[in-house]
Coordinates of C-alpha atoms in Angstrom, one line a residue:
Chain A
X683 CA 7.3 -28.9 -33.5
X684 CA 10.6 -28.8 -35.3
X685 CA 12.8 -25.8 -35.6
X686 CA 12.2 -25.3 -39.3
X687 CA 8.4 -25.3 -38.7
X688 CA 8.9 -22.7 -36.0
X689 CA 10.7 -20.4 -38.4
X690 CA 7.5 -20.0 -40.3
X691 CA 6.0 -18.1 -37.4
X692 CA 8.5 -15.3 -37.4
X693 CA 10.7 -13.9 -40.1
X694 CA 14.4 -14.4 -39.7
X695 CA 14.7 -10.6 -39.5
X696 CA 12.4 -10.6 -36.5
X697 CA 14.2 -13.4 -34.8
X698 CA 17.5 -11.6 -35.4
X699 CA 16.0 -8.5 -33.8
X700 CA 15.0 -10.8 -30.8
X701 CA 18.6 -12.0 -30.6
X702 CA 19.9 -8.5 -30.6
X703 CA 17.5 -7.5 -27.8
X704 CA 18.4 -10.5 -25.7
X705 CA 22.1 -9.9 -26.2
X706 CA 21.6 -6.3 -25.2
X707 CA 19.9 -7.3 -22.0
X708 CA 22.6 -9.9 -21.3
X709 CA 25.5 -7.5 -21.8
X710 CA 23.7 -4.7 -20.0
X711 CA 23.3 -6.9 -17.0
X712 CA 26.8 -8.2 -17.1
X713 CA 28.0 -4.6 -17.2
X714 CA 25.7 -3.9 -14.2
X715 CA 27.4 -6.7 -12.3
X716 CA 30.8 -5.4 -13.2
X717 CA 30.0 -1.8 -12.2
X718 CA 28.3 -3.0 -8.9
X719 CA 31.4 -5.0 -8.0
X720 CA 33.5 -1.9 -8.8
X721 CA 31.5 -0.2 -6.1
X722 CA 29.8 2.3 -8.4
X723 CA 26.2 1.3 -7.9
X724 CA 24.4 1.9 -4.6
X725 CA 21.9 -0.6 -3.1
X726 CA 21.7 -4.1 -4.3
X727 CA 20.7 -5.6 -7.5
X728 CA 19.3 -8.7 -9.1
X729 CA 20.0 -9.8 -12.7
X730 CA 17.9 -12.2 -14.8
X731 CA 20.7 -13.6 -16.8
X732 CA 19.3 -16.8 -18.5
X733 CA 15.7 -15.4 -18.5
X734 CA 16.1 -12.9 -21.4
X735 CA 13.8 -14.8 -23.7
X736 CA 10.9 -14.4 -21.4
X737 CA 11.3 -10.7 -21.3
X738 CA 11.9 -10.2 -25.0
X739 CA 9.2 -12.7 -26.1
X740 CA 6.4 -11.4 -23.8
X741 CA 7.2 -7.7 -24.3
X742 CA 7.3 -8.1 -28.0
X743 CA 3.8 -9.6 -27.9
X744 CA 2.4 -6.6 -26.0
X745 CA 0.6 -3.8 -27.9
X746 CA 0.6 -0.1 -27.3
X747 CA -1.6 0.6 -24.3
X748 CA -0.8 -2.6 -22.6
X749 CA 0.7 -2.3 -19.1
X750 CA 2.8 -4.5 -16.9
X751 CA 4.1 -4.8 -13.4
X752 CA 7.5 -6.3 -12.9
X753 CA 9.6 -7.7 -10.0
X754 CA 12.9 -7.1 -8.4
X755 CA 14.5 -8.8 -11.5
X756 CA 13.3 -6.1 -13.8
X757 CA 16.1 -4.8 -16.0
X758 CA 15.1 -7.2 -18.9
X759 CA 11.4 -6.4 -18.8
X760 CA 12.1 -2.7 -18.8
X761 CA 14.6 -2.8 -21.6
X762 CA 12.6 -5.2 -23.7
X763 CA 9.6 -2.9 -23.5
X764 CA 11.6 -0.1 -25.0
X765 CA 12.9 2.0 -22.2
X766 CA 16.3 3.4 -23.3
X767 CA 19.3 1.7 -21.8
X768 CA 20.6 5.1 -20.8
X769 CA 17.5 5.7 -18.7
X770 CA 17.8 2.3 -17.0
X771 CA 21.5 2.7 -16.3
X772 CA 21.0 6.2 -15.0
X773 CA 18.4 4.9 -12.6
X774 CA 20.9 2.3 -11.3
X775 CA 23.3 5.1 -10.7
X776 CA 20.6 7.1 -8.9
X777 CA 20.5 9.9 -11.4
X778 CA 17.6 12.2 -12.2
X779 CA 17.8 11.1 -15.9
X780 CA 16.9 7.6 -14.7
X781 CA 13.6 6.1 -15.6
X782 CA 12.3 6.6 -12.1
X783 CA 14.3 9.9 -11.6
X784 CA 16.4 8.4 -8.9
X785 CA 13.5 7.6 -6.6
X786 CA 13.3 4.0 -7.4
X787 CA 16.5 2.1 -8.2
X788 CA 16.9 -1.3 -9.7
X789 CA 13.9 -2.8 -7.9
X790 CA 11.6 0.0 -8.7
X791 CA 12.0 0.7 -12.4
X792 CA 9.1 2.6 -13.9
X793 CA 8.3 3.9 -17.4
X794 CA 4.6 4.7 -17.4
X795 CA 4.7 6.1 -20.9
X796 CA 5.7 2.6 -22.1
X797 CA 3.3 0.9 -19.8
X798 CA 5.7 0.0 -17.1
X799 CA 3.8 0.5 -13.9
X800 CA 6.6 -0.5 -11.7
X801 CA 9.0 -3.1 -10.7
X802 CA 8.2 -4.4 -7.2
X803 CA 10.5 -5.4 -4.4
X804 CA 7.8 -7.2 -2.4
X805 CA 7.5 -10.7 -3.8
X806 CA 3.9 -11.0 -5.0
X807 CA 3.2 -7.4 -4.1
X808 CA 2.7 -6.2 -7.6
X809 CA 0.3 -8.9 -8.8
X810 CA -3.0 -7.5 -7.6
X811 CA -2.5 -4.1 -9.2
X812 CA -2.5 -5.9 -12.6
X813 CA -5.8 -7.4 -11.8
X814 CA -7.1 -3.9 -11.1
X815 CA -5.6 -2.4 -14.2
X816 CA -7.1 -5.4 -16.2
X817 CA -10.4 -4.6 -14.4
X818 CA -10.3 -1.0 -15.4
X819 CA -9.8 -2.1 -19.1
X820 CA -12.8 -4.5 -18.8
X821 CA -15.1 -1.9 -17.2
X822 CA -14.3 0.6 -20.0
X823 CA -14.2 -2.1 -22.6
X824 CA -10.8 -1.1 -23.8
X825 CA -8.8 -3.7 -25.8
X826 CA -5.8 -3.5 -23.4
X827 CA -4.1 -6.0 -21.2
X828 CA -2.3 -5.8 -17.9
X829 CA 0.6 -8.3 -17.5
X830 CA 1.9 -9.4 -14.2
X831 CA 5.4 -10.7 -14.1
X832 CA 6.4 -12.8 -11.1
X833 CA 8.5 -15.8 -10.2
X834 CA 7.7 -19.2 -8.8
X835 CA 8.5 -18.0 -5.3
X836 CA 5.6 -15.5 -5.6
X837 CA 3.1 -18.3 -6.1
X838 CA 3.2 -19.0 -2.4
X839 CA 2.1 -15.6 -1.4
X840 CA -1.5 -14.7 -0.5
X841 CA -1.6 -11.9 -3.0
X842 CA -1.0 -14.4 -5.8
X843 CA -3.9 -16.7 -4.8
X844 CA -6.3 -13.8 -4.1
X845 CA -5.3 -12.1 -7.3
X846 CA -5.9 -15.2 -9.6
X847 CA -9.2 -15.9 -7.9
X848 CA -10.4 -12.3 -8.4
X849 CA -9.1 -12.1 -11.9
X850 CA -10.8 -15.3 -13.0
X851 CA -14.0 -14.4 -11.1
X852 CA -14.3 -11.0 -12.8
X853 CA -12.7 -12.0 -16.1
X854 CA -10.2 -9.2 -16.0
X855 CA -8.0 -8.4 -18.9
X856 CA -4.9 -9.7 -17.2
X857 CA -2.1 -12.1 -18.2
X858 CA -0.1 -13.7 -15.4
X859 CA 3.4 -14.5 -16.4
X860 CA 5.0 -17.0 -14.0
X861 CA 8.7 -17.2 -14.6
X862 CA 9.5 -20.4 -13.0
X863 CA 13.3 -20.5 -12.6
X864 CA 12.9 -23.0 -9.8
X865 CA 14.6 -20.8 -7.2
X866 CA 12.9 -18.6 -4.6
X867 CA 16.0 -16.7 -3.7
X868 CA 18.1 -19.6 -2.3
X869 CA 15.3 -22.1 -1.8
X870 CA 14.7 -24.7 -4.5
X871 CA 11.3 -25.3 -5.9
X872 CA 11.0 -28.7 -4.3
X873 CA 11.4 -27.0 -0.9
X874 CA 8.9 -24.3 -1.5
X875 CA 6.0 -25.6 -3.5
X876 CA 4.3 -29.0 -3.9
X877 CA 3.7 -28.2 -7.6
X878 CA 7.1 -26.5 -8.3
X879 CA 7.6 -28.5 -11.5
X880 CA 4.2 -27.8 -12.9
X881 CA 3.0 -24.3 -12.0
X882 CA 0.0 -24.6 -14.3
X883 CA -1.7 -26.6 -11.5
X884 CA -1.9 -23.3 -9.6
X885 CA -4.1 -21.9 -12.4
X886 CA -6.2 -25.1 -12.6
X887 CA -7.3 -24.4 -9.0
X888 CA -8.9 -21.2 -10.2
X889 CA -10.3 -22.6 -13.4
X890 CA -8.0 -20.3 -15.3
X891 CA -6.7 -21.0 -18.8
X892 CA -3.1 -21.8 -18.6
X893 CA -0.4 -22.2 -21.3
X894 CA 2.9 -24.0 -20.8
X895 CA 5.9 -22.2 -22.3
X896 CA 9.6 -23.1 -22.8
X897 CA 11.0 -19.9 -21.6
X898 CA 14.4 -20.5 -23.3
X899 CA 12.8 -20.4 -26.7
X900 CA 12.1 -16.8 -27.5
X901 CA 10.0 -17.7 -30.5
X902 CA 7.8 -19.9 -28.5
X903 CA 7.5 -17.3 -25.7
X904 CA 6.4 -14.8 -28.3
X905 CA 3.9 -17.2 -29.9
X906 CA 2.4 -18.2 -26.6
X907 CA 2.4 -14.7 -25.1
X908 CA 0.6 -13.5 -28.3
X909 CA -2.0 -16.2 -27.8
X910 CA -2.4 -15.3 -24.1
X911 CA -2.7 -11.6 -24.8
X912 CA -5.3 -12.1 -27.5
X913 CA -7.4 -14.2 -25.2
X914 CA -7.2 -11.7 -22.4
X915 CA -7.7 -8.8 -24.7
X916 CA -11.0 -10.3 -26.0
X917 CA -12.4 -10.1 -22.6
X918 CA -13.2 -13.8 -22.0
X919 CA -10.8 -14.0 -19.1
X920 CA -7.3 -13.9 -17.8
X921 CA -4.5 -16.3 -18.9
X922 CA -1.7 -17.9 -16.8
X923 CA 1.6 -18.4 -18.7
X924 CA 3.5 -21.2 -17.0
X925 CA 7.1 -20.4 -18.2
X926 CA 9.9 -22.7 -17.5
X927 CA 13.1 -20.8 -17.4
X928 CA 16.6 -20.8 -15.8
X929 CA 18.4 -18.4 -13.6
X930 CA 22.1 -18.7 -14.7
X931 CA 23.4 -16.4 -11.9
X932 CA 22.6 -16.0 -8.2
X933 CA 19.7 -14.4 -6.5
X934 CA 21.6 -11.1 -6.2
X935 CA 24.9 -9.8 -7.5
X936 CA 27.6 -11.4 -5.4
X937 CA 25.5 -14.3 -4.3
X938 CA 28.0 -17.2 -3.8
X939 CA 25.2 -19.7 -4.3
X940 CA 26.5 -22.0 -1.7
X941 CA 23.0 -23.6 -1.7
X942 CA 23.2 -24.6 -5.3
X943 CA 24.8 -27.7 -6.9
X944 CA 27.2 -27.3 -9.7
X945 CA 25.1 -29.6 -11.9
X946 CA 22.2 -27.2 -11.5
X947 CA 24.2 -24.3 -12.6
X948 CA 25.6 -26.2 -15.5
X949 CA 22.1 -27.2 -16.6
X950 CA 21.1 -23.6 -16.6
X951 CA 24.1 -22.6 -18.6
X952 CA 23.3 -25.3 -21.2
X953 CA 19.9 -23.8 -21.6
X954 CA 21.1 -20.4 -22.5
X955 CA 18.4 -18.8 -24.7
X956 CA 20.9 -16.7 -26.5
X957 CA 23.2 -19.5 -27.5
X958 CA 20.1 -21.5 -28.5
X959 CA 18.8 -18.8 -30.9
X960 CA 22.3 -18.1 -32.3
X961 CA 22.6 -21.7 -33.3
X962 CA 19.1 -21.8 -34.8
X963 CA 19.8 -18.7 -36.9
X964 CA 23.3 -20.0 -37.8
X965 CA 24.8 -16.6 -37.1
X966 CA 28.3 -16.5 -38.5
X967 CA 31.2 -15.4 -36.4
X968 CA 31.6 -12.2 -38.3
X969 CA 27.9 -11.4 -37.8
X970 CA 28.2 -12.2 -34.2
X971 CA 31.2 -10.0 -33.7
X972 CA 29.4 -7.2 -35.3
X973 CA 26.4 -7.7 -33.1
X974 CA 28.5 -7.8 -30.0
X975 CA 30.3 -4.6 -31.0
X976 CA 27.0 -2.9 -31.6
X977 CA 25.6 -4.0 -28.3
X978 CA 28.8 -3.2 -26.4
X979 CA 28.7 0.4 -27.7
X980 CA 25.1 0.9 -26.5
X981 CA 26.0 -0.5 -23.0
X982 CA 29.2 1.6 -22.7
X983 CA 27.4 4.7 -23.8
X984 CA 24.7 4.0 -21.2
X985 CA 27.3 3.9 -18.5
X986 CA 28.9 7.1 -19.6
X987 CA 25.5 8.7 -19.8
X988 CA 24.7 7.5 -16.3
X989 CA 28.0 8.6 -14.8
X990 CA 27.5 12.1 -16.3
X991 CA 23.9 12.3 -15.1
X992 CA 22.5 14.7 -12.6
X993 CA 22.5 13.9 -8.9
X994 CA 19.3 14.8 -7.2
X995 CA 19.5 17.4 -4.5
X996 CA 19.1 15.9 -1.0
X997 CA 15.9 17.8 -0.4
X998 CA 14.4 16.3 -3.6
X999 CA 13.7 13.3 -1.3
X1000 CA 10.7 15.3 0.0
X1001 CA 9.1 15.6 -3.4
X1002 CA 6.7 13.3 -5.2
X1003 CA 5.2 12.0 -2.0
X1004 CA 1.7 13.4 -2.8
X1005 CA 0.0 14.1 -6.1
Chain B
X1328 CA -30.4 22.5 5.5
X1329 CA -31.7 19.0 5.9
X1330 CA -31.2 16.2 8.3
X1331 CA -29.2 13.1 7.6
X1332 CA -27.7 10.3 9.6
X1333 CA -23.9 9.7 9.4
X1334 CA -24.7 6.5 7.5
X1335 CA -26.9 8.3 5.0
X1336 CA -24.3 11.0 4.6
X1337 CA -21.6 8.4 3.7
X1338 CA -24.0 6.8 1.2
X1339 CA -25.0 10.1 -0.3
X1340 CA -21.4 11.1 -0.9
X1341 CA -20.7 7.8 -2.6
X1342 CA -23.9 8.0 -4.7
X1343 CA -23.3 11.6 -5.7
X1344 CA -19.8 10.9 -6.8
X1345 CA -20.9 7.9 -8.8
X1346 CA -23.6 10.0 -10.5
X1347 CA -21.1 12.6 -11.3
X1348 CA -18.2 10.4 -12.6
X1349 CA -18.1 7.1 -14.4
X1350 CA -14.7 6.4 -13.1
X1351 CA -16.0 6.1 -9.5
X1352 CA -16.9 2.6 -8.5
X1353 CA -17.1 0.7 -5.2
X1354 CA -16.0 -2.8 -4.3
X1355 CA -16.0 -4.7 -1.0
X1356 CA -17.3 -7.6 0.9
X1357 CA -21.1 -7.9 1.1
X1358 CA -21.6 -4.3 -0.2
X1359 CA -24.0 -5.2 -3.0
X1360 CA -27.3 -7.1 -2.4
X1361 CA -26.7 -6.9 1.4
X1362 CA -25.8 -3.2 1.3
X1363 CA -22.7 -3.7 3.5
X1364 CA -22.5 -5.1 6.9
X1365 CA -23.2 -1.6 8.3
X1366 CA -26.0 -0.9 5.7
X1367 CA -24.0 2.0 4.3
X1368 CA -24.2 0.9 0.6
X1369 CA -27.9 0.0 0.6
X1370 CA -29.6 0.9 -2.7
X1371 CA -26.4 1.5 -4.6
X1372 CA -26.5 -1.8 -6.5
X1373 CA -30.1 -0.9 -7.7
X1374 CA -29.1 2.5 -8.9
X1375 CA -25.6 1.7 -10.4
X1376 CA -25.6 -2.0 -11.2
X1377 CA -23.2 -4.8 -10.5
X1378 CA -20.4 -3.4 -12.6
X1379 CA -19.9 -0.4 -10.4
X1380 CA -21.1 -1.9 -7.1
X1381 CA -18.9 -5.0 -6.8
X1382 CA -19.2 -7.7 -4.2
X1383 CA -15.8 -9.2 -3.6
X1384 CA -14.4 -12.4 -2.3
X1385 CA -12.9 -12.1 1.2
X1386 CA -9.6 -11.1 -0.1
X1387 CA -8.5 -7.8 1.5
X1388 CA -5.0 -7.8 -0.1
X1389 CA -6.4 -8.3 -3.7
X1390 CA -9.3 -5.9 -3.4
X1391 CA -7.1 -3.1 -2.2
X1392 CA -4.4 -4.1 -4.8
X1393 CA -7.0 -4.2 -7.5
X1394 CA -8.1 -0.7 -6.4
X1395 CA -4.5 0.4 -6.8
X1396 CA -4.3 -1.0 -10.3
X1397 CA -7.6 0.5 -11.4
X1398 CA -6.7 3.8 -9.9
X1399 CA -3.3 3.9 -11.7
X1400 CA -5.4 3.4 -14.9
X1401 CA -7.6 6.4 -14.4
X1402 CA -10.4 5.0 -12.2
X1403 CA -11.4 6.4 -8.8
X1404 CA -12.2 3.2 -6.8
X1405 CA -13.7 3.2 -3.4
X1406 CA -12.6 0.0 -1.6
X1407 CA -14.6 -0.9 1.5
X1408 CA -12.8 -2.9 4.2
X1409 CA -15.6 -4.3 6.3
X1410 CA -13.9 -3.8 9.7
X1411 CA -10.8 -1.7 10.5
X1412 CA -9.3 -4.8 12.1
X1413 CA -9.2 -6.4 8.6
X1414 CA -7.2 -3.6 7.2
X1415 CA -4.3 -5.3 8.7
X1416 CA -4.7 -8.0 6.1
X1417 CA -4.2 -5.4 3.3
X1418 CA -1.5 -3.3 4.9
X1419 CA 1.2 -4.5 2.5
X1420 CA -0.8 -3.2 -0.4
X1421 CA -1.7 0.1 1.4
X1422 CA 1.8 0.7 2.9
X1423 CA 4.2 -0.6 0.3
X1424 CA 2.2 -0.1 -2.8
X1425 CA -0.6 2.5 -2.7
X1426 CA 1.5 4.9 -0.6
X1427 CA 4.7 4.6 -2.7
X1428 CA 3.9 4.2 -6.3
X1429 CA 3.9 7.9 -6.9
X1430 CA 7.1 8.3 -5.1
X1431 CA 9.0 5.3 -6.4
X1432 CA 8.1 6.3 -10.0
X1433 CA 9.5 9.8 -9.4
X1434 CA 6.1 11.3 -9.9
X1435 CA 5.0 9.4 -13.0
X1436 CA 2.0 7.7 -11.3
X1437 CA -0.9 8.7 -9.1
X1438 CA -3.1 6.4 -7.1
X1439 CA -6.5 8.2 -6.6
X1440 CA -8.4 5.7 -4.4
X1441 CA -10.3 5.7 -1.1
X1442 CA -10.1 2.8 1.4
X1443 CA -13.2 3.2 3.5
X1444 CA -13.3 1.2 6.8
X1445 CA -15.1 1.4 10.1
X1446 CA -14.4 0.2 13.6
X1447 CA -15.1 1.1 17.2
X1448 CA -16.0 -0.3 20.5
X1449 CA -19.1 0.0 22.6
X1450 CA -21.1 -3.1 21.5
X1451 CA -19.0 -6.0 22.8
X1452 CA -17.5 -7.2 19.5
X1453 CA -14.4 -8.5 21.2
X1454 CA -10.8 -7.9 20.4
X1455 CA -10.9 -8.4 16.5
X1456 CA -13.8 -6.2 15.5
X1457 CA -13.4 -2.9 17.2
X1458 CA -9.8 -1.6 17.1
X1459 CA -8.9 1.9 16.3
X1460 CA -5.8 1.7 14.1
X1461 CA -5.6 5.2 12.7
X1462 CA -2.1 5.8 14.3
X1463 CA -0.7 3.0 12.1
X1464 CA -1.8 4.8 8.9
X1465 CA -0.9 8.4 9.8
X1466 CA 2.7 7.2 10.2
X1467 CA 3.0 6.4 6.5
X1468 CA 4.2 9.1 4.1
X1469 CA 2.1 9.0 0.9
X1470 CA -1.2 8.3 2.6
X1471 CA -3.9 10.7 3.6
X1472 CA -6.0 9.8 6.6
X1473 CA -9.5 11.1 7.3
X1474 CA -11.7 10.4 10.4
X1475 CA -14.9 12.6 10.4
X1476 CA -17.3 12.7 13.3
X1477 CA -20.5 14.3 12.0
X1478 CA -22.9 13.7 9.1
X1479 CA -22.0 17.0 7.5
X1480 CA -18.3 16.4 7.8
X1481 CA -18.4 12.8 6.6
X1482 CA -20.4 13.8 3.5
X1483 CA -18.2 16.6 2.4
X1484 CA -14.9 14.9 3.4
X1485 CA -15.8 11.7 1.6
X1486 CA -16.5 13.6 -1.6
X1487 CA -13.2 15.3 -1.4
X1488 CA -11.4 12.1 -0.6
X1489 CA -12.9 10.4 -3.7
X1490 CA -11.7 13.3 -5.9
X1491 CA -8.3 13.5 -4.2
X1492 CA -5.5 12.2 -6.4
X1493 CA -3.9 10.3 -3.5
X1494 CA -4.7 7.1 -1.6
X1495 CA -6.9 8.1 1.2
X1496 CA -7.7 5.9 4.2
X1497 CA -11.1 7.0 5.4
X1498 CA -12.2 5.9 8.9
X1499 CA -15.8 5.8 9.9
X1500 CA -17.1 4.7 13.3
X1501 CA -19.7 2.2 14.0
X1502 CA -21.4 4.1 16.8
X1503 CA -21.6 7.2 14.7
X1504 CA -23.7 5.7 11.8
X1505 CA -27.1 6.4 13.5
X1506 CA -26.2 9.9 14.6
X1507 CA -28.4 12.5 12.8
X1508 CA -27.6 16.1 12.2
X1509 CA -28.1 18.9 9.8
X1510 CA -26.3 18.8 6.5
X1511 CA -26.3 21.3 3.6
X1512 CA -29.1 20.9 1.2
X1513 CA -26.6 20.3 -1.6
X1514 CA -23.4 18.3 -1.0
X1515 CA -20.6 20.8 -0.2
X1516 CA -17.1 19.4 -0.5
X1517 CA -14.9 20.0 2.6
X1518 CA -11.2 20.3 1.9
X1519 CA -8.9 17.8 3.5
X1520 CA -6.5 19.1 6.1
X1521 CA -8.8 21.6 7.8
X1522 CA -9.8 21.2 11.5
X1523 CA -13.2 22.4 12.7
X1524 CA -14.1 24.1 15.9
X1525 CA -17.2 22.1 16.9
X1526 CA -17.8 24.1 20.1
X1527 CA -16.3 27.4 21.1
X1528 CA -14.9 27.9 24.6
X1529 CA -12.2 29.9 26.4
X1530 CA -10.7 27.8 29.2
X1531 CA -9.5 24.6 27.7
X1532 CA -9.4 23.0 24.2
X1533 CA -10.3 19.4 23.7
X1534 CA -8.9 18.1 20.5
X1535 CA -10.9 15.0 19.8
X1536 CA -11.6 12.6 17.0
X1537 CA -14.5 10.3 16.0
X1538 CA -16.8 9.3 18.8
X1539 CA -14.6 11.2 21.3
X1540 CA -15.9 14.4 19.7
X1541 CA -19.4 13.6 21.0
X1542 CA -18.1 12.4 24.3
X1543 CA -16.1 15.6 24.6
X1544 CA -19.3 17.7 23.9
X1545 CA -21.0 15.8 26.7
X1546 CA -18.1 16.5 29.0
X1547 CA -18.1 20.2 27.9
X1548 CA -21.7 20.6 29.0
X1549 CA -21.0 19.2 32.4
X1550 CA -17.8 21.3 32.7
X1551 CA -19.9 24.4 31.8
X1552 CA -22.0 23.7 34.9
X1553 CA -18.7 24.0 36.9
X1554 CA -17.9 27.2 35.2
X1555 CA -15.3 25.8 32.8
X1556 CA -15.6 26.9 29.3
X1557 CA -14.5 24.1 26.9
X1558 CA -13.7 24.4 23.2
X1559 CA -13.9 21.2 21.2
X1560 CA -11.8 20.9 18.0
X1561 CA -12.0 18.0 15.6
X1562 CA -9.0 17.7 13.3
X1563 CA -11.2 15.7 10.9
X1564 CA -8.2 15.0 8.7
X1565 CA -5.4 13.3 10.6
X1566 CA -3.0 13.4 7.7
X1567 CA -2.3 16.1 6.5
X1568 CA -2.9 17.6 10.0
X1569 CA -4.1 21.2 10.4
X1570 CA -1.5 22.1 12.9
X1571 CA -2.2 25.8 12.7
X1572 CA -5.9 25.2 13.4
X1573 CA -5.1 23.2 16.6
X1574 CA -2.4 25.6 17.7
X1575 CA -4.6 28.6 17.2
X1576 CA -7.2 27.2 19.6
X1577 CA -4.7 26.3 22.2
X1578 CA -3.1 29.7 22.1
X1579 CA -6.6 31.1 22.9
X1580 CA -7.4 28.7 25.8
X1581 CA -3.9 27.9 27.1
X1582 CA -4.9 24.4 28.1
X1583 CA -5.5 21.3 26.2
X1584 CA -6.8 17.7 26.3
X1585 CA -6.4 15.3 23.4
X1586 CA -8.9 12.5 23.2
X1587 CA -9.4 9.5 21.0
X1588 CA -10.8 6.0 21.3
X1589 CA -7.7 4.3 20.2
X1590 CA -5.1 3.1 22.7
X1591 CA -3.4 6.2 24.3
X1592 CA 0.1 4.8 24.2
X1593 CA 1.9 5.8 20.9
X1594 CA -1.4 7.1 19.7
X1595 CA -2.4 9.9 17.3
X1596 CA -2.8 12.1 20.3
X1597 CA 0.9 11.8 21.2
X1598 CA 1.7 13.4 17.9
X1599 CA -0.7 16.2 18.6
X1600 CA 0.9 16.8 22.0
X1601 CA 4.3 17.0 20.3
X1602 CA 3.1 19.5 17.8
X1603 CA 1.6 21.6 20.5
X1604 CA 4.7 21.7 22.6
X1605 CA 6.8 22.6 19.6
X1606 CA 4.5 25.4 18.4
X1607 CA 2.5 26.6 21.5
X1608 CA 4.8 25.8 24.5
X1609 CA 4.8 29.3 25.8
X1610 CA 1.1 29.5 25.6
X1611 CA 0.4 26.4 27.8
X1612 CA -0.6 27.0 31.4
X1613 CA -0.8 23.3 32.3
X1614 CA 0.5 20.0 31.1
X1615 CA -1.6 18.6 28.2
X1616 CA -3.8 15.7 29.2
X1617 CA -4.3 12.6 27.1
X1618 CA -7.5 10.5 26.9
X1619 CA -7.6 7.2 25.1
X1620 CA -8.1 3.5 25.6
X1621 CA -6.1 1.7 28.2
X1622 CA -3.3 -0.5 26.9
X1623 CA -5.2 -3.7 26.4
X1624 CA -7.0 -5.6 23.7
X1625 CA -10.7 -5.1 23.9
X1626 CA -12.3 -7.7 26.1
X1627 CA -15.7 -9.1 25.3
X1628 CA -17.6 -8.7 28.6
X1629 CA -19.2 -5.2 28.7
X1630 CA -17.9 -4.3 32.1
X1631 CA -14.4 -4.9 30.9
X1632 CA -14.9 -3.2 27.5
X1633 CA -16.3 -0.1 29.2
X1634 CA -13.4 0.0 31.6
X1635 CA -10.9 0.1 28.8
X1636 CA -12.6 2.5 26.4
X1637 CA -12.7 6.3 27.3
X1638 CA -16.1 7.8 27.9
X1639 CA -17.4 11.4 28.7
X1640 CA -16.3 11.1 32.3
X1641 CA -12.7 10.4 31.3
X1642 CA -12.7 13.6 29.2
X1643 CA -14.3 15.6 32.0
X1644 CA -11.7 14.3 34.5
X1645 CA -8.9 15.4 32.1
X1646 CA -10.4 18.8 31.6
X1647 CA -10.6 19.3 35.4
X1648 CA -7.0 18.3 35.7
X1649 CA -5.8 20.9 33.3
X1650 CA -7.8 23.5 35.1
X1651 CA -6.7 22.4 38.5
X1652 CA -3.0 22.5 37.6
X1653 CA -3.3 26.0 36.2

């Protein structure tokens, strides 16, 4: 399919909105890297630079009432689903205004009002809950879908296999979004999976409908995710989205990537989804500068908001343990 | 009052809650047509249908995890893990997920689900079908842990666990299923976190769980013949623990034995002892005695199994020790 044909799927305005969202996520995460290196952010963090089109495309395809579970690389999913950058940044600073009120941090971003049922720091750990949420929707015959985000590394966990089996068996309203960036932390796909270059074979084993997606093309992600969500929403069964994407940075902020060849990094950089869409839309340098300025303002404001946020009291650590 | 077996009482609490609320459903291995490997869920499929009584694949991680997701979306799932030993397969989901979603979300989520399981020695199942692992679960903030010993308690406590808004790990014991006793005519919920004095006495308190409650009652009868008056207290809920209820009894008797079928070392009883020395030290007239399994996996041969697992005589010996040391 040529680029011009694709433009018929979405209006140019919508694509420009996608570009803005992707750029916001990119600049937000770059700022997070910067502030982390400056020693302002506790804990440790993982950015998804290079994978913004997956977050934006899938989240844009979701409907009100849909829910999702994310991974340790969750900033993009959370922002793309509409959580305010201030709330995300405040969480990274450990403030009560954060989207998890300081209890979660980067790896546990929640925003239940917007369907974010939590970013999960155990690889594969969040997948089965999306089967259960999809089961609840099926049992009550609600036209809602539960989306599980995970990476290629998670496809080697027991929870992944048990979850796909159960979801397909029970036809739960679930979409599995496999973001295959070909790296499980520092371990390349060819070292961790016999089907690392074709994850849809995982779905085949469970007789599950799968759709291949170029994760660097936000329009295609949106289109295929919309198709997947429609199928799952109809109740005929879950769908596996086999998304090929690229992690442009390391596993965590500060990862020297000694395990990774320069060619591999270069290839990831060449597949930058933002550069790609900017070229397709033929954004002028003036337009681009305006967009950059707009996004920078939002990110800078979020940092100021977070820094001026409220620190929890130490004894707040004993709250929210039981309902 | 009417009479019910422990097994019937569990089934009754499940059925009553399913009649009362559409959001309650049960899933687990072999629970539908077969009625569960312990026969607990017999008849539920006929009454409630396959949508709410769900046979699952042998996938302990996924069925607990699916319960978590359904619970987060407003259901009240009951997940049956066939044997307590198999709960180890789902521990990641229980410990990292169910117990922590509310906390990590800063109070945005709740996970109202019950994970029912059963275990227990005394029938030579070997080392992988009889462990008592409650101490593993009481150590995890965010979980509630219940271990009833009588038909009336299991019925009222299971109801309350199903309607609790937190993940509850609910331990049943294989040898208790056939035990019959009086239960209220109509199901009466029993609040979590309340101990019960099963037998009143004045000389020594035995704090016992599960089958050890019954073994303690036997020991108490024998002790009575020796002129020792034994009080038996069942915490029933291990987390939250009714510390005041236990302390109150020990303040009265001044002597204490803690007894469970799980391995003594690092067991639930060790925590009870710690609580008592913190809150009732000045009332104790003798060191607290512990009764539990010896530190060994459970052997198959009955002679070895019986040697490892505590019986009424072990409780009686411990009672006599506390009195002799007074």
